[in-house]
Amino acid sequence: DQQVKQNSPSLSVQEGRISILNCDYTNSMFDYFLWYKKYPAEGPTFLISISSIKDKNEDGRFTVFLNKSAKHLSLHIVPSQPGDSAVYFCAASSMDSNYQLIWGAGTKLIIKP
Amino acid sequence: DAGITQSPRHKVTETGTPVTLRCHQTENHRYMYWYRQDPGHGLRLIHYSYGVKDTDKGEVSDGYSVSRSKTEDFLLTLESATSSQTSVYFCAIRGQENQPQHFGDGTRLSIL
């Protein structure tokens, strides 16, 4: 059973608009969450993270929101740019598993010009 | 960019042959990881290392072994490759706990 789920395999957004990528998890012990971005033929690149003691973390155009009661996190990209087209992975970890990452299956984001 | 080099970048081999993939880092990080990525799945952990000669199994370790004789090198070996091991393999490194992992560019392995 998947502990981390990204239910949308793909998402298409107009350039300049907001992109919202979603991620759900089932393990209440997860206390650290990360988003990675991946281009074809490259490794995943770390984007932004959030600790469970926070409900929001911002870095430039990227904001991650965490709703612990719903076991849900989302990544907002504003404004979306063509270079944001990539596969986005959500990952979760916990201190009691030495922060080993459990990954979602990814969402392919396509930014339309 | 984190100094991580994976070799080879591409390999095609036959069922039953041994295969070794190499991950080399220049960051002196303690933790190193091997993942595989397959369509419809996120990254799945094969093995990881938390120091020289200290390794442990991940979620999908069957058919794989690892070795870490130096801080900078982490080897993944398929003793007798099978077609189900056709995948893209990623190495990652991490310094301290609760820091993000950083990835190499992957090895695309095809087993015919």
PDB file of C-alpha atoms in Angstrom:
ATOM      1  CA  ASP A   1       0.000   0.000   0.000  1.00  0.00           C
ATOM      2  CA  GLN A   2       1.242   3.428  -0.899  1.00  0.00           C
ATOM      3  CA  GLN A   3       2.006   5.634   2.062  1.00  0.00           C
ATOM      4  CA  VAL A   4       2.468   8.690  -0.158  1.00  0.00           C
ATOM      5  CA  LYS A   5       0.059   9.320  -3.008  1.00  0.00           C
ATOM      6  CA  GLN A   6       0.024  11.818  -5.812  1.00  0.00           C
ATOM      7  CA  ASN A   7      -3.340  11.209  -7.413  1.00  0.00           C
ATOM      8  CA  SER A   8      -2.865  13.358 -10.496  1.00  0.00           C
ATOM      9  CA  PRO A   9      -0.451  11.782 -12.990  1.00  0.00           C
ATOM     10  CA  SER A  10      -0.427  15.009 -14.999  1.00  0.00           C
ATOM     11  CA  LEU A  11      -1.484  18.644 -14.811  1.00  0.00           C
ATOM     12  CA  SER A  12      -1.631  21.285 -17.514  1.00  0.00           C
ATOM     13  CA  VAL A  13      -1.491  24.998 -16.580  1.00  0.00           C
ATOM     14  CA  GLN A  14      -1.332  28.217 -18.573  1.00  0.00           C
ATOM     15  CA  GLU A  15       1.884  30.212 -18.288  1.00  0.00           C
ATOM     16  CA  GLY A  16       1.543  32.951 -15.695  1.00  0.00           C
ATOM     17  CA  ARG A  17      -1.176  31.157 -13.738  1.00  0.00           C
ATOM     18  CA  ILE A  18      -0.884  29.252 -10.477  1.00  0.00           C
ATOM     19  CA  SER A  19       0.086  25.574 -10.500  1.00  0.00           C
ATOM     20  CA  ILE A  20      -1.115  23.501  -7.547  1.00  0.00           C
ATOM     21  CA  LEU A  21       0.266  20.022  -7.048  1.00  0.00           C
ATOM     22  CA  ASN A  22      -1.194  17.792  -4.377  1.00  0.00           C
ATOM     23  CA  CYS A  23       0.076  14.974  -2.213  1.00  0.00           C
ATOM     24  CA  ASP A  24      -1.622  12.802   0.410  1.00  0.00           C
ATOM     25  CA  TYR A  25      -0.026  10.564   3.001  1.00  0.00           C
ATOM     26  CA  THR A  26      -1.253   7.914   5.400  1.00  0.00           C
ATOM     27  CA  ASN A  27       1.494   7.572   8.012  1.00  0.00           C
ATOM     28  CA  SER A  28       0.912   9.983  10.897  1.00  0.00           C
ATOM     29  CA  MET A  29       4.548   9.521  11.988  1.00  0.00           C
ATOM     30  CA  PHE A  30       5.838  11.454   8.967  1.00  0.00           C
ATOM     31  CA  ASP A  31       7.308  14.730  10.188  1.00  0.00           C
ATOM     32  CA  TYR A  32       9.331  16.043   7.263  1.00  0.00           C
ATOM     33  CA  PHE A  33       8.102  16.521   3.720  1.00  0.00           C
ATOM     34  CA  LEU A  34       9.922  17.442   0.539  1.00  0.00           C
ATOM     35  CA  TRP A  35       9.187  18.303  -3.056  1.00  0.00           C
ATOM     36  CA  TYR A  36      11.558  17.407  -5.857  1.00  0.00           C
ATOM     37  CA  LYS A  37      11.504  18.386  -9.495  1.00  0.00           C
ATOM     38  CA  LYS A  38      12.761  16.111 -12.246  1.00  0.00           C
ATOM     39  CA  TYR A  39      13.615  16.812 -15.854  1.00  0.00           C
ATOM     40  CA  PRO A  40      14.027  13.948 -18.366  1.00  0.00           C
ATOM     41  CA  ALA A  41      17.424  12.231 -18.258  1.00  0.00           C
ATOM     42  CA  GLU A  42      18.377  14.030 -15.047  1.00  0.00           C
ATOM     43  CA  GLY A  43      18.186  13.162 -11.379  1.00  0.00           C
ATOM     44  CA  PRO A  44      15.551  14.695  -9.090  1.00  0.00           C
ATOM     45  CA  THR A  45      16.419  18.138  -7.786  1.00  0.00           C
ATOM     46  CA  PHE A  46      15.391  19.276  -4.332  1.00  0.00           C
ATOM     47  CA  LEU A  47      12.890  22.117  -4.456  1.00  0.00           C
ATOM     48  CA  ILE A  48      11.427  22.879  -1.052  1.00  0.00           C
ATOM     49  CA  SER A  49      10.668  21.158   2.233  1.00  0.00           C
ATOM     50  CA  ILE A  50       8.481  21.595   5.288  1.00  0.00           C
ATOM     51  CA  SER A  51       8.642  20.310   8.815  1.00  0.00           C
ATOM     52  CA  SER A  52       5.505  19.123  10.574  1.00  0.00           C
ATOM     53  CA  ILE A  53       5.827  21.944  13.103  1.00  0.00           C
ATOM     54  CA  LYS A  54       4.950  24.388  10.326  1.00  0.00           C
ATOM     55  CA  ASP A  55       1.969  24.688   8.029  1.00  0.00           C
ATOM     56  CA  LYS A  56       3.586  26.789   5.333  1.00  0.00           C
ATOM     57  CA  ASN A  57       7.012  27.330   3.832  1.00  0.00           C
ATOM     58  CA  GLU A  58       7.838  29.769   1.058  1.00  0.00           C
ATOM     59  CA  ASP A  59      10.791  30.109  -1.296  1.00  0.00           C
ATOM     60  CA  GLY A  60      10.367  32.589  -4.082  1.00  0.00           C
ATOM     61  CA  ARG A  61       7.656  31.393  -6.450  1.00  0.00           C
ATOM     62  CA  PHE A  62       7.261  28.119  -4.557  1.00  0.00           C
ATOM     63  CA  THR A  63       5.112  27.622  -1.456  1.00  0.00           C
ATOM     64  CA  VAL A  64       4.374  24.360   0.286  1.00  0.00           C
ATOM     65  CA  PHE A  65       1.326  24.009   2.532  1.00  0.00           C
ATOM     66  CA  LEU A  66       0.868  21.244   5.078  1.00  0.00           C
ATOM     67  CA  ASN A  67      -2.473  20.200   6.541  1.00  0.00           C
ATOM     68  CA  LYS A  68      -1.647  17.624   9.195  1.00  0.00           C
ATOM     69  CA  SER A  69      -5.219  16.845  10.163  1.00  0.00           C
ATOM     70  CA  ALA A  70      -6.034  15.982   6.547  1.00  0.00           C
ATOM     71  CA  LYS A  71      -2.621  14.386   5.949  1.00  0.00           C
ATOM     72  CA  HIS A  72      -2.295  16.523   2.863  1.00  0.00           C
ATOM     73  CA  LEU A  73       0.330  18.781   1.400  1.00  0.00           C
ATOM     74  CA  SER A  74       0.369  20.929  -1.670  1.00  0.00           C
ATOM     75  CA  LEU A  75       2.933  22.800  -3.726  1.00  0.00           C
ATOM     76  CA  HIS A  76       1.941  26.142  -5.227  1.00  0.00           C
ATOM     77  CA  ILE A  77       3.942  27.676  -8.046  1.00  0.00           C
ATOM     78  CA  VAL A  78       3.123  31.322  -8.810  1.00  0.00           C
ATOM     79  CA  PRO A  79       3.478  32.477 -11.511  1.00  0.00           C
ATOM     80  CA  SER A  80       4.055  29.328 -13.563  1.00  0.00           C
ATOM     81  CA  GLN A  81       6.816  29.533 -16.154  1.00  0.00           C
ATOM     82  CA  PRO A  82       7.697  27.280 -19.121  1.00  0.00           C
ATOM     83  CA  GLY A  83      10.818  26.064 -17.300  1.00  0.00           C
ATOM     84  CA  ASP A  84       8.573  24.651 -14.569  1.00  0.00           C
ATOM     85  CA  SER A  85       7.444  21.892 -16.932  1.00  0.00           C
ATOM     86  CA  ALA A  86       8.780  18.751 -15.267  1.00  0.00           C
ATOM     87  CA  VAL A  87       7.746  15.822 -13.103  1.00  0.00           C
ATOM     88  CA  TYR A  88       7.217  16.775  -9.461  1.00  0.00           C
ATOM     89  CA  PHE A  89       7.679  14.222  -6.698  1.00  0.00           C
ATOM     90  CA  CYS A  90       6.424  14.509  -3.172  1.00  0.00           C
ATOM     91  CA  ALA A  91       8.381  12.619  -0.491  1.00  0.00           C
ATOM     92  CA  ALA A  92       7.869  12.094   3.225  1.00  0.00           C
ATOM     93  CA  SER A  93      10.052  10.920   6.073  1.00  0.00           C
ATOM     94  CA  SER A  94      10.133  10.486   9.822  1.00  0.00           C
ATOM     95  CA  MET A  95      12.763  10.727  12.520  1.00  0.00           C
ATOM     96  CA  ASP A  96      12.106   7.170  13.680  1.00  0.00           C
ATOM     97  CA  SER A  97      13.073   5.817  10.249  1.00  0.00           C
ATOM     98  CA  ASN A  98      16.200   7.979  10.149  1.00  0.00           C
ATOM     99  CA  TYR A  99      14.581  10.238   7.564  1.00  0.00           C
ATOM    100  CA  GLN A 100      14.480   7.648   4.814  1.00  0.00           C
ATOM    101  CA  LEU A 101      12.265   9.016   2.067  1.00  0.00           C
ATOM    102  CA  ILE A 102       8.976   7.489   0.936  1.00  0.00           C
ATOM    103  CA  TRP A 103       8.049   8.788  -2.492  1.00  0.00           C
ATOM    104  CA  GLY A 104       4.866   9.513  -4.367  1.00  0.00           C
ATOM    105  CA  ALA A 105       4.591   8.385  -8.005  1.00  0.00           C
ATOM    106  CA  GLY A 106       4.979  11.916  -9.359  1.00  0.00           C
ATOM    107  CA  THR A 107       2.878  14.469 -11.237  1.00  0.00           C
ATOM    108  CA  LYS A 108       3.892  15.657 -14.687  1.00  0.00           C
ATOM    109  CA  LEU A 109       3.359  19.421 -14.905  1.00  0.00           C
ATOM    110  CA  ILE A 110       2.991  20.957 -18.354  1.00  0.00           C
ATOM    111  CA  ILE A 111       3.069  24.738 -18.648  1.00  0.00           C
ATOM    112  CA  LYS A 112       1.330  25.942 -21.801  1.00  0.00           C
ATOM    113  CA  PRO A 113       2.593  29.166 -23.432  1.00  0.00           C
TER     114      PRO A 113
ATOM    115  CA  ASP B   1      25.257  21.149  -7.772  1.00  0.00           C
ATOM    116  CA  ALA B   2      26.187  18.348  -5.389  1.00  0.00           C
ATOM    117  CA  GLY B   3      29.255  16.427  -6.597  1.00  0.00           C
ATOM    118  CA  ILE B   4      27.727  13.089  -7.484  1.00  0.00           C
ATOM    119  CA  THR B   5      28.793  11.021 -10.464  1.00  0.00           C
ATOM    120  CA  GLN B   6      27.124   7.820 -11.563  1.00  0.00           C
ATOM    121  CA  SER B   7      28.752   5.406 -13.969  1.00  0.00           C
ATOM    122  CA  PRO B   8      27.982   4.101 -16.437  1.00  0.00           C
ATOM    123  CA  ARG B   9      25.139   6.360 -17.584  1.00  0.00           C
ATOM    124  CA  HIS B  10      23.748   3.688 -19.868  1.00  0.00           C
ATOM    125  CA  LYS B  11      24.224  -0.057 -19.992  1.00  0.00           C
ATOM    126  CA  VAL B  12      22.679  -2.903 -21.955  1.00  0.00           C
ATOM    127  CA  THR B  13      23.410  -6.427 -20.833  1.00  0.00           C
ATOM    128  CA  GLU B  14      22.012  -9.940 -20.952  1.00  0.00           C
ATOM    129  CA  THR B  15      20.049 -11.906 -18.408  1.00  0.00           C
ATOM    130  CA  GLY B  16      22.266 -13.795 -15.997  1.00  0.00           C
ATOM    131  CA  THR B  17      25.293 -11.533 -16.249  1.00  0.00           C
ATOM    132  CA  PRO B  18      26.670  -9.628 -13.257  1.00  0.00           C
ATOM    133  CA  VAL B  19      26.396  -5.830 -13.325  1.00  0.00           C
ATOM    134  CA  THR B  20      27.997  -3.223 -11.083  1.00  0.00           C
ATOM    135  CA  LEU B  21      26.941   0.405 -10.961  1.00  0.00           C
ATOM    136  CA  ARG B  22      29.121   3.005  -9.312  1.00  0.00           C
ATOM    137  CA  CYS B  23      28.260   6.142  -7.404  1.00  0.00           C
ATOM    138  CA  HIS B  24      31.043   8.563  -6.570  1.00  0.00           C
ATOM    139  CA  GLN B  25      30.659  11.675  -4.383  1.00  0.00           C
ATOM    140  CA  THR B  26      33.003  14.533  -3.609  1.00  0.00           C
ATOM    141  CA  GLU B  27      30.945  16.018  -0.749  1.00  0.00           C
ATOM    142  CA  ASN B  28      32.210  13.735   2.039  1.00  0.00           C
ATOM    143  CA  HIS B  29      28.600  13.012   2.998  1.00  0.00           C
ATOM    144  CA  ARG B  30      27.835  10.215   5.428  1.00  0.00           C
ATOM    145  CA  TYR B  31      24.697   8.815   3.849  1.00  0.00           C
ATOM    146  CA  MET B  32      24.444   7.284   0.391  1.00  0.00           C
ATOM    147  CA  TYR B  33      21.440   5.654  -1.250  1.00  0.00           C
ATOM    148  CA  TRP B  34      20.543   3.557  -4.276  1.00  0.00           C
ATOM    149  CA  TYR B  35      17.051   3.868  -5.754  1.00  0.00           C
ATOM    150  CA  ARG B  36      15.313   2.519  -8.797  1.00  0.00           C
ATOM    151  CA  GLN B  37      12.629   4.386 -10.700  1.00  0.00           C
ATOM    152  CA  ASP B  38       9.999   2.614 -12.766  1.00  0.00           C
ATOM    153  CA  PRO B  39       6.913   3.937 -14.587  1.00  0.00           C
ATOM    154  CA  GLY B  40       3.969   4.415 -12.239  1.00  0.00           C
ATOM    155  CA  HIS B  41       6.185   4.298  -9.188  1.00  0.00           C
ATOM    156  CA  GLY B  42       8.069   6.886  -7.297  1.00  0.00           C
ATOM    157  CA  LEU B  43      11.644   6.174  -6.390  1.00  0.00           C
ATOM    158  CA  ARG B  44      12.033   2.955  -4.431  1.00  0.00           C
ATOM    159  CA  LEU B  45      14.944   2.433  -2.071  1.00  0.00           C
ATOM    160  CA  ILE B  46      17.166  -0.554  -2.810  1.00  0.00           C
ATOM    161  CA  HIS B  47      19.976  -0.195  -0.248  1.00  0.00           C
ATOM    162  CA  TYR B  48      21.555   2.594   1.703  1.00  0.00           C
ATOM    163  CA  SER B  49      24.740   3.269   3.607  1.00  0.00           C
ATOM    164  CA  TYR B  50      25.290   5.284   6.775  1.00  0.00           C
ATOM    165  CA  GLY B  51      29.074   5.038   6.786  1.00  0.00           C
ATOM    166  CA  VAL B  52      32.028   3.075   5.454  1.00  0.00           C
ATOM    167  CA  LYS B  53      31.159  -0.636   5.544  1.00  0.00           C
ATOM    168  CA  ASP B  54      27.775   0.212   7.127  1.00  0.00           C
ATOM    169  CA  THR B  55      24.893  -0.657   4.841  1.00  0.00           C
ATOM    170  CA  ASP B  56      21.287  -1.753   5.172  1.00  0.00           C
ATOM    171  CA  LYS B  57      18.438  -2.993   3.007  1.00  0.00           C
ATOM    172  CA  GLY B  58      15.689  -0.876   1.574  1.00  0.00           C
ATOM    173  CA  GLU B  59      12.229  -1.649   0.269  1.00  0.00           C
ATOM    174  CA  VAL B  60      13.299  -3.581  -2.878  1.00  0.00           C
ATOM    175  CA  SER B  61      16.661  -5.146  -1.989  1.00  0.00           C
ATOM    176  CA  ASP B  62      16.153  -8.682  -3.352  1.00  0.00           C
ATOM    177  CA  GLY B  63      18.633  -9.460  -6.127  1.00  0.00           C
ATOM    178  CA  TYR B  64      20.917  -6.547  -5.227  1.00  0.00           C
ATOM    179  CA  SER B  65      23.991  -6.143  -3.060  1.00  0.00           C
ATOM    180  CA  VAL B  66      26.057  -3.085  -2.170  1.00  0.00           C
ATOM    181  CA  SER B  67      29.469  -2.210  -0.869  1.00  0.00           C
ATOM    182  CA  ARG B  68      31.041   0.918   0.537  1.00  0.00           C
ATOM    183  CA  SER B  69      34.759   0.575   1.203  1.00  0.00           C
ATOM    184  CA  LYS B  70      35.433   4.318   0.995  1.00  0.00           C
ATOM    185  CA  THR B  71      33.353   7.347   1.972  1.00  0.00           C
ATOM    186  CA  GLU B  72      33.190   8.557  -1.605  1.00  0.00           C
ATOM    187  CA  ASP B  73      32.146   5.343  -3.389  1.00  0.00           C
ATOM    188  CA  PHE B  74      28.966   3.281  -3.149  1.00  0.00           C
ATOM    189  CA  LEU B  75      28.644   0.297  -5.481  1.00  0.00           C
ATOM    190  CA  LEU B  76      25.451  -1.480  -6.452  1.00  0.00           C
ATOM    191  CA  THR B  77      25.792  -5.028  -7.800  1.00  0.00           C
ATOM    192  CA  LEU B  78      23.282  -7.204  -9.561  1.00  0.00           C
ATOM    193  CA  GLU B  79      24.817 -10.655  -9.109  1.00  0.00           C
ATOM    194  CA  SER B  80      22.766 -12.251 -11.892  1.00  0.00           C
ATOM    195  CA  ALA B  81      20.705  -9.687 -13.766  1.00  0.00           C
ATOM    196  CA  THR B  82      17.072 -10.390 -14.635  1.00  0.00           C
ATOM    197  CA  SER B  83      14.740  -8.566 -17.013  1.00  0.00           C
ATOM    198  CA  SER B  84      12.719  -7.268 -14.027  1.00  0.00           C
ATOM    199  CA  GLN B  85      15.787  -5.252 -13.042  1.00  0.00           C
ATOM    200  CA  THR B  86      15.568  -3.152 -16.181  1.00  0.00           C
ATOM    201  CA  SER B  87      15.137   0.320 -14.728  1.00  0.00           C
ATOM    202  CA  VAL B  88      16.688   3.703 -14.140  1.00  0.00           C
ATOM    203  CA  TYR B  89      18.935   3.672 -11.092  1.00  0.00           C
ATOM    204  CA  PHE B  90      19.646   6.776  -9.043  1.00  0.00           C
ATOM    205  CA  CYS B  91      22.243   7.365  -6.392  1.00  0.00           C
ATOM    206  CA  ALA B  92      21.673   9.985  -3.710  1.00  0.00           C
ATOM    207  CA  ILE B  93      23.729  11.456  -0.902  1.00  0.00           C
ATOM    208  CA  ARG B  94      22.867  13.229   2.318  1.00  0.00           C
ATOM    209  CA  GLY B  95      24.938  14.978   4.941  1.00  0.00           C
ATOM    210  CA  GLN B  96      23.118  15.344   8.226  1.00  0.00           C
ATOM    211  CA  GLU B  97      19.777  13.950   9.346  1.00  0.00           C
ATOM    212  CA  ASN B  98      16.772  15.969   8.278  1.00  0.00           C
ATOM    213  CA  GLN B  99      18.597  17.441   5.306  1.00  0.00           C
ATOM    214  CA  PRO B 100      17.443  16.808   1.746  1.00  0.00           C
ATOM    215  CA  GLN B 101      19.014  14.121  -0.367  1.00  0.00           C
ATOM    216  CA  HIS B 102      20.826  15.141  -3.535  1.00  0.00           C
ATOM    217  CA  PHE B 103      20.828  12.964  -6.604  1.00  0.00           C
ATOM    218  CA  GLY B 104      23.076  11.891  -9.418  1.00  0.00           C
ATOM    219  CA  ASP B 105      21.816  11.896 -12.998  1.00  0.00           C
ATOM    220  CA  GLY B 106      21.010   8.203 -13.067  1.00  0.00           C
ATOM    221  CA  THR B 107      22.021   5.030 -14.889  1.00  0.00           C
ATOM    222  CA  ARG B 108      19.650   3.590 -17.463  1.00  0.00           C
ATOM    223  CA  LEU B 109      20.046  -0.189 -17.317  1.00  0.00           C
ATOM    224  CA  SER B 110      18.458  -2.530 -19.858  1.00  0.00           C
ATOM    225  CA  ILE B 111      18.595  -6.283 -19.363  1.00  0.00           C
ATOM    226  CA  LEU B 112      17.675  -8.317 -22.408  1.00  0.00           C
TER     227      LEU B 112
END
